[in-house]
Short mmCIF file of C-alpha atoms in Angstrom, two decimals:
data_model
loop_
_atom_site.label_atom_id
_atom_site.label_comp_id
_atom_site.label_asym_id
_atom_site.label_seq_id
_atom_site.Cartn_x
_atom_site.Cartn_y
_atom_site.Cartn_z
CA MET D 16 96.21 7.32 -59.42
CA ASP D 17 94.40 9.43 -56.84
CA ALA D 18 95.45 12.57 -58.71
CA LEU D 19 94.09 11.17 -61.98
CA ARG D 20 90.74 10.27 -60.40
CA HIS D 21 90.49 13.81 -59.01
CA GLY D 22 91.31 15.33 -62.39
CA TRP D 23 94.66 16.83 -61.47
CA PRO D 24 97.55 16.98 -63.94
CA ILE D 25 100.55 14.71 -63.47
CA ALA D 26 104.13 15.63 -64.33
CA LEU D 27 106.02 12.54 -65.43
CA ASP D 28 109.74 12.71 -64.70
CA GLY D 29 111.45 13.22 -68.05
CA GLY D 30 108.17 13.79 -69.86
CA PRO D 31 105.54 16.51 -70.25
CA LEU D 32 102.71 17.54 -67.97
CA LEU D 33 99.63 15.41 -68.70
CA LEU D 34 96.03 16.31 -67.86
CA PRO D 35 93.46 13.47 -67.86
CA VAL D 36 90.73 14.35 -70.34
CA GLU D 37 87.88 12.51 -68.63
CA THR D 38 88.23 13.84 -65.09
CA ALA D 39 90.03 17.18 -65.57
CA ILE D 40 88.82 19.98 -63.31
CA ALA D 41 90.82 22.71 -65.09
CA ALA D 42 87.87 23.98 -67.11
CA HIS D 43 89.91 26.33 -69.32
CA ALA D 44 92.81 24.00 -70.08
CA SER D 45 93.82 23.68 -73.73
CA SER D 46 96.64 22.07 -75.66
CA SER D 47 97.89 21.60 -79.20
CA GLN D 48 98.47 17.88 -78.56
CA MET D 49 96.71 14.85 -77.07
CA LEU D 50 98.05 11.48 -75.97
CA ILE D 51 95.69 8.61 -76.83
CA SER D 52 95.83 4.82 -77.15
CA SER D 53 96.81 3.02 -80.32
CA ALA D 54 93.37 1.41 -80.53
CA ARG D 55 91.72 4.81 -80.42
CA ALA D 56 94.16 6.11 -83.02
CA ALA D 57 93.19 3.24 -85.33
CA THR D 58 89.52 4.16 -84.93
CA LEU D 59 90.41 7.73 -85.88
CA LYS D 60 92.09 6.38 -89.07
CA LEU D 61 95.61 7.32 -87.96
CA ALA D 62 97.20 3.86 -88.05
CA ASN D 63 98.45 4.43 -91.60
CA GLN D 64 100.70 7.24 -90.37
CA ARG D 65 104.24 6.29 -89.44
CA ASP D 66 104.12 7.68 -85.91
CA ALA D 67 100.85 5.85 -85.15
CA ALA D 68 101.61 2.56 -86.84
CA GLU D 69 103.18 0.68 -83.92
CA PRO D 70 100.53 -1.65 -82.40
CA HIS D 71 99.66 -1.09 -78.74
CA ALA D 72 101.89 2.00 -78.45
CA PRO D 73 100.49 5.32 -77.21
CA VAL D 74 99.92 7.88 -79.95
CA LEU D 75 100.56 11.62 -79.78
CA ILE D 76 98.18 13.57 -82.01
CA ARG D 77 97.93 17.17 -83.15
CA GLY D 78 94.81 18.84 -84.53
CA ALA D 79 94.26 21.76 -86.84
CA GLU D 80 93.07 23.70 -83.79
CA ALA D 81 93.96 23.44 -80.11
CA PHE D 82 92.11 20.86 -78.02
CA ASP D 83 90.03 21.99 -75.07
CA LEU D 84 88.14 19.65 -72.76
CA ARG D 85 84.90 20.04 -74.72
CA THR D 86 86.52 18.93 -77.99
CA ALA D 87 88.91 16.43 -76.38
CA LEU D 88 86.31 14.23 -74.67
CA PRO D 89 84.62 12.96 -77.88
CA ILE D 90 88.09 12.12 -79.21
CA ALA D 91 88.86 10.16 -76.04
CA ASP D 92 85.56 8.34 -75.61
CA PRO D 93 84.44 5.98 -78.41
CA ALA D 94 81.01 5.73 -76.80
CA LEU D 95 80.44 9.28 -78.09
CA ASP D 96 81.25 8.43 -81.71
CA LEU D 97 77.63 8.23 -82.81
CA SER D 98 76.74 11.60 -81.28
CA SER D 99 80.01 13.24 -82.41
CA PRO D 100 80.92 11.51 -85.68
CA LEU D 101 83.09 14.23 -87.25
CA LYS D 102 86.63 14.43 -85.86
CA GLY D 103 89.95 15.59 -87.26
CA PRO D 104 91.91 15.85 -89.37
CA PHE D 105 94.70 14.81 -87.02
CA LYS D 106 98.41 14.26 -87.46
CA ALA D 107 100.43 11.76 -85.41
CA ASP D 108 103.60 13.28 -83.96
CA PRO D 109 106.72 11.39 -82.84
CA ILE D 110 107.00 10.74 -79.09
CA ALA D 111 110.38 11.48 -77.53
CA TRP D 112 109.19 10.30 -74.09
CA HIS D 113 107.95 6.79 -74.90
CA GLU D 114 108.48 5.25 -71.43
CA GLN D 115 106.51 8.05 -69.80
CA ALA D 116 103.70 7.69 -72.33
CA LEU D 117 103.40 3.97 -71.61
CA ALA D 118 103.35 4.68 -67.88
CA ALA D 119 100.58 7.24 -68.35
CA MET D 120 98.42 4.75 -70.24
CA GLU D 121 98.87 2.12 -67.52
CA LEU D 122 98.19 4.62 -64.72
CA ALA D 123 94.95 5.60 -66.46
CA ARG D 124 93.89 1.94 -66.62
CA ILE D 125 94.62 1.34 -62.95
CA ALA D 126 92.78 4.57 -62.05
CA GLY D 127 89.78 3.39 -64.09
CA ILE D 128 89.65 6.39 -66.43
CA LEU D 129 89.88 6.79 -70.20
CA PRO D 130 93.48 6.59 -71.48
CA ALA D 131 93.61 10.09 -72.94
CA PHE D 132 95.53 13.19 -71.87
CA LEU D 133 96.06 16.79 -72.91
CA VAL D 134 99.81 17.29 -73.28
CA ASP D 135 101.44 20.31 -71.62
CA PRO D 136 98.13 22.19 -71.55
CA ALA D 137 97.83 25.86 -70.65
CA GLU D 138 95.96 26.65 -67.40
CA ALA D 139 96.11 23.07 -66.17
CA GLY D 140 96.96 23.93 -62.57
CA GLU D 141 99.61 22.51 -60.24
CA ALA D 142 100.78 19.04 -61.20
CA GLU D 143 101.47 15.94 -59.13
CA SER D 144 105.03 14.74 -59.79
CA VAL D 145 105.33 11.10 -60.87
CA SER D 146 108.25 9.00 -62.04
CA ALA D 147 107.68 6.37 -64.71
CA SER D 148 109.79 4.01 -62.58
CA ASP D 149 107.24 4.29 -59.76
CA LEU D 150 104.91 2.07 -61.77
CA SER D 151 107.43 -0.77 -62.04
CA GLU D 152 108.01 -0.60 -58.27
CA TRP D 153 104.27 -0.61 -57.51
CA SER D 154 103.32 -4.09 -56.37
CA GLU D 155 100.11 -5.03 -54.65
CA THR D 156 101.19 -8.65 -54.38
CA ALA D 157 104.38 -8.19 -52.36
CA ARG D 158 102.72 -6.16 -49.62
CA LEU D 159 99.43 -8.03 -49.44
CA SER D 160 98.54 -9.33 -45.98
CA ILE D 161 95.57 -10.67 -44.05
CA ALA D 162 93.80 -7.78 -42.30
CA THR D 163 91.15 -9.72 -40.39
CA ARG D 164 88.89 -12.78 -40.46
CA ALA D 165 85.52 -13.75 -38.99
CA LYS D 166 82.83 -16.41 -39.16
CA LEU D 167 80.28 -15.66 -41.88
CA PRO D 168 77.41 -18.11 -42.37
CA VAL D 169 76.03 -17.73 -45.90
CA SER D 170 73.00 -19.16 -47.67
CA ALA D 171 75.08 -21.90 -49.31
CA SER D 172 76.72 -22.97 -46.04
CA ASP D 173 76.62 -21.88 -42.42
CA ASN D 174 80.14 -23.26 -41.97
CA ALA D 175 82.05 -20.41 -43.59
CA GLN D 176 84.73 -17.92 -42.66
CA ILE D 177 85.54 -14.64 -44.43
CA ILE D 178 89.11 -13.36 -44.67
CA ALA D 179 89.91 -9.79 -45.68
CA PHE D 180 93.19 -8.83 -47.36
CA ARG D 181 94.82 -5.44 -47.58
CA SER D 182 97.81 -3.98 -49.41
CA ALA D 183 99.50 -0.67 -48.66
CA ASP D 184 99.82 -0.11 -52.42
CA ASP D 185 96.12 -0.37 -53.28
CA MET D 186 92.78 0.75 -51.87
CA ARG D 187 90.99 -2.37 -53.13
CA GLU D 188 90.33 -4.91 -50.40
CA HIS D 189 90.02 -8.48 -51.69
CA VAL D 190 88.29 -11.14 -49.62
CA ALA D 191 88.23 -14.92 -49.43
CA LEU D 192 85.35 -17.07 -48.24
CA VAL D 193 86.52 -20.38 -46.79
CA ILE D 194 83.75 -23.01 -46.68
CA GLY D 195 84.26 -26.09 -44.54
CA LYS D 196 87.10 -27.01 -42.23
CA GLN D 197 90.54 -26.13 -43.58
CA SER D 198 92.79 -29.15 -43.97
CA SER D 199 96.40 -29.44 -45.07
CA GLU D 200 95.74 -33.02 -46.19
CA GLN D 201 93.06 -32.19 -48.78
CA GLN D 202 93.25 -29.84 -51.75
CA PRO D 203 90.48 -27.23 -51.53
CA LEU D 204 88.09 -26.54 -54.38
CA VAL D 205 88.98 -22.97 -55.38
CA ARG D 206 87.17 -20.40 -57.47
CA LEU D 207 88.72 -17.06 -58.51
CA HIS D 208 85.75 -14.75 -58.93
CA SER D 209 86.24 -11.21 -60.17
CA GLU D 210 83.90 -8.61 -58.75
CA CYS D 211 80.86 -7.96 -60.97
CA LEU D 212 78.42 -5.43 -59.57
CA THR D 213 75.96 -5.86 -62.43
CA GLY D 214 75.97 -9.66 -62.36
CA ASP D 215 76.58 -10.48 -58.69
CA ILE D 216 74.30 -7.83 -57.16
CA LEU D 217 71.86 -6.65 -59.81
CA GLY D 218 71.29 -9.98 -61.55
CA SER D 219 72.45 -8.85 -64.99
CA LEU D 220 71.74 -11.29 -67.81
CA LYS D 221 74.55 -9.87 -69.99
CA CYS D 222 77.12 -12.11 -68.29
CA ASP D 223 77.20 -15.35 -66.32
CA CYS D 224 78.96 -13.97 -63.22
CA GLY D 225 76.07 -14.15 -60.76
CA PRO D 226 75.12 -17.76 -61.56
CA GLN D 227 78.81 -18.76 -61.57
CA LEU D 228 79.29 -17.27 -58.10
CA ASP D 229 76.20 -18.99 -56.71
CA ALA D 230 77.08 -22.35 -58.29
CA ALA D 231 80.66 -22.18 -56.98
CA LEU D 232 79.49 -21.55 -53.41
CA HIS D 233 77.08 -24.47 -53.55
CA ALA D 234 79.78 -26.74 -55.02
CA MET D 235 82.07 -25.82 -52.13
CA ALA D 236 79.27 -26.46 -49.66
CA GLY D 237 78.94 -29.92 -51.20
CA GLU D 238 82.66 -30.49 -50.67
CA SER D 239 82.26 -29.44 -47.04
CA GLU D 240 79.46 -31.96 -46.50
CA LYS D 241 81.82 -34.71 -47.70
CA GLY D 242 84.58 -33.59 -45.34
CA GLY D 243 86.41 -31.38 -47.81
CA TRP D 244 86.65 -27.62 -48.09
CA GLY D 245 86.61 -24.78 -50.58
CA ILE D 246 87.88 -21.23 -51.08
CA LEU D 247 86.13 -18.49 -53.00
CA LEU D 248 88.53 -15.64 -53.81
CA TYR D 249 86.47 -12.53 -54.44
CA MET D 250 88.79 -10.23 -56.37
CA ARG D 251 88.12 -6.50 -56.53
CA GLN D 252 88.91 -6.36 -60.25
CA GLU D 253 85.67 -5.20 -61.84
CA GLY D 254 85.34 -5.51 -65.58
CA ARG D 255 88.32 -7.87 -65.96
CA GLY D 256 90.46 -5.16 -64.40
CA ILE D 257 89.29 -2.07 -66.31
CA GLY D 258 86.90 -0.81 -63.63
CA LEU D 259 83.14 -0.40 -63.38
CA VAL D 260 82.76 2.81 -65.38
CA ASN D 261 84.87 1.55 -68.26
CA LYS D 262 83.01 -1.77 -68.19
CA LEU D 263 79.74 0.11 -68.63
CA ARG D 264 81.30 2.07 -71.48
CA ALA D 265 82.14 -1.27 -73.06
CA TYR D 266 78.51 -2.31 -72.58
CA GLN D 267 77.45 0.80 -74.50
CA LEU D 268 79.75 -0.18 -77.34
CA GLN D 269 78.34 -3.72 -77.25
CA ASP D 270 74.91 -2.16 -77.75
CA GLN D 271 76.33 -0.73 -80.98
CA GLY D 272 77.33 -4.22 -82.17
CA PHE D 273 80.88 -4.76 -80.88
CA ASP D 274 81.80 -7.88 -78.95
CA THR D 275 83.50 -7.79 -75.53
CA VAL D 276 87.06 -7.88 -76.87
CA ASP D 277 86.53 -5.25 -79.57
CA ALA D 278 84.66 -2.96 -77.16
CA ASN D 279 87.58 -2.96 -74.70
CA GLN D 280 90.07 -2.39 -77.48
CA ARG D 281 88.11 0.54 -78.86
CA LEU D 282 88.31 2.08 -75.40
CA GLY D 283 92.08 1.67 -75.61
CA LEU D 284 92.01 -0.88 -72.80
CA PRO D 285 93.14 -4.52 -72.61
CA ASP D 286 90.46 -7.20 -72.78
CA GLU D 287 92.22 -8.94 -69.86
CA ALA D 288 93.79 -6.77 -67.14
CA ARG D 289 93.27 -8.84 -64.01
CA ASP D 290 96.14 -9.47 -61.60
CA PHE D 291 96.09 -13.23 -61.02
CA PRO D 292 99.35 -13.25 -58.97
CA VAL D 293 97.37 -11.44 -56.26
CA ALA D 294 95.09 -14.47 -56.08
CA ALA D 295 98.13 -16.72 -55.74
CA ARG D 296 99.39 -14.61 -52.86
CA MET D 297 95.99 -14.83 -51.16
CA LEU D 298 96.09 -18.62 -51.41
CA GLU D 299 99.61 -18.68 -49.96
CA LEU D 300 98.52 -16.55 -47.00
CA ILE D 301 95.59 -18.89 -46.37
CA GLY D 302 97.93 -21.88 -46.59
CA ALA D 303 96.60 -23.46 -49.78
CA LYS D 304 99.47 -24.09 -52.19
CA SER D 305 97.91 -27.14 -53.86
CA ILE D 306 94.35 -26.76 -55.12
CA ARG D 307 91.58 -27.96 -57.40
CA LEU D 308 90.70 -24.94 -59.54
CA MET D 309 87.15 -24.37 -60.71
CA THR D 310 87.52 -22.57 -64.05
CA ASN D 311 87.16 -22.76 -67.82
CA ASN D 312 89.91 -20.17 -68.33
CA PRO D 313 93.37 -21.66 -69.11
CA GLU D 314 94.99 -18.28 -68.34
CA LYS D 315 93.99 -18.62 -64.69
CA VAL D 316 95.58 -22.06 -64.53
CA SER D 317 98.87 -20.94 -66.11
CA ALA D 318 99.03 -17.70 -64.08
CA LEU D 319 98.58 -19.48 -60.77
CA GLU D 320 101.05 -22.21 -61.71
CA LYS D 321 103.59 -19.58 -62.72
CA ALA D 322 103.12 -17.96 -59.30
CA GLY D 323 103.88 -21.24 -57.54
CA ILE D 324 100.42 -22.70 -56.92
CA VAL D 325 100.05 -26.40 -57.78
CA ILE D 326 96.86 -27.11 -59.74
CA GLU D 327 95.99 -30.73 -58.96
CA GLU D 328 92.83 -30.59 -61.07
CA ARG D 329 90.94 -28.17 -63.28
CA VAL D 330 87.25 -28.49 -62.48
CA ALA D 331 84.95 -27.37 -65.31
CA HIS D 332 82.55 -24.59 -64.38
CA GLN D 333 80.00 -23.94 -67.10
CA LEU D 334 76.37 -22.89 -66.85
CA PRO D 335 73.58 -22.62 -69.45
CA ASP D 336 73.51 -19.46 -71.54
CA ASN D 337 70.58 -17.12 -72.16
CA PRO D 338 69.61 -14.90 -75.10
CA HIS D 339 71.36 -11.90 -73.51
CA ASN D 340 74.76 -13.48 -72.78
CA ARG D 341 75.02 -16.00 -75.61
CA ARG D 342 77.32 -13.81 -77.70
CA TYR D 343 79.39 -12.87 -74.63
CA LEU D 344 80.01 -16.54 -73.80
CA ALA D 345 80.83 -17.32 -77.44
CA THR D 346 83.38 -14.48 -77.44
CA LYS D 347 85.03 -15.87 -74.30
CA ARG D 348 85.27 -19.24 -76.04
CA ASP D 349 86.33 -18.09 -79.51
CA ARG D 350 88.51 -15.07 -78.75
CA SER D 351 89.66 -15.50 -75.16
CA GLY D 352 90.39 -19.23 -75.25
CA HIS D 353 87.87 -20.38 -72.63
CA LEU D 354 87.20 -24.11 -72.71
CA LEU D 355 83.79 -25.66 -73.29
CA ILE D 356 84.15 -28.25 -70.52
#
């Protein structure tokens, strides 16, 4: 993942050398083939070809001329479609290294870059060796542990403690804010809140993240005043797990008329890529295996229950919309299965 962020090529065991199109530093690299996502292939009108017809599978494409980084980036990035409308013609080639292609797409998502690679390019530089099996062995959850904790009075409550978590497999450091006195006899009110720089910090009106965070903290403070307690899990999973830069790319596509789900899919990324088992592990480390979960998202409930957390109650968490996030909230309801109450 570090190699991909730095723009170095990776050599997948049993597959070809792959150079990430978005971050590549090999300025003169070129290739006759590119690996792209199935969603991007559909946008490029390739889904009617046999080798690009399998949904959600990576697609290997060949152009009439070799791809260099200047011509490859508009193919990789749908946000550039309006400024670079003419692409192709392309032909979809069969992939003899399917497992490695899937691993490359997932590594790109975790690294937060566009899922697009030049395949066996000339002048790519020295590659970082990777095995496709490394991805299946990668597990943030298993190696997650509490790094430290401290008192942290916040505006909602001066009776709060922050707990930091760290995993050897990931640079992201999740935190939990415990409000009130922890008790094994009472189920805490819990909110899983995914990091949102634009909403939590900048006050974006495109989503409801900032108001949800503030309301959850005040609800937990209310529990504390009645002798209960609450836990806010602040997950470092920006953009539902696709990363900040890709989230902003999705925003650009939303400006062109696409909803949240379609924008992510056009980027070749899942509309839901968060790792809820990590949240379950955080709760286990805190000592909260039976909780009241503040959410409108049934997927959070089922994911935590599958990971062994007992959900005693789902507490509705809905706030008024505004003209800027009305469509976003409707999409969460209509396409992502969020509940109204």
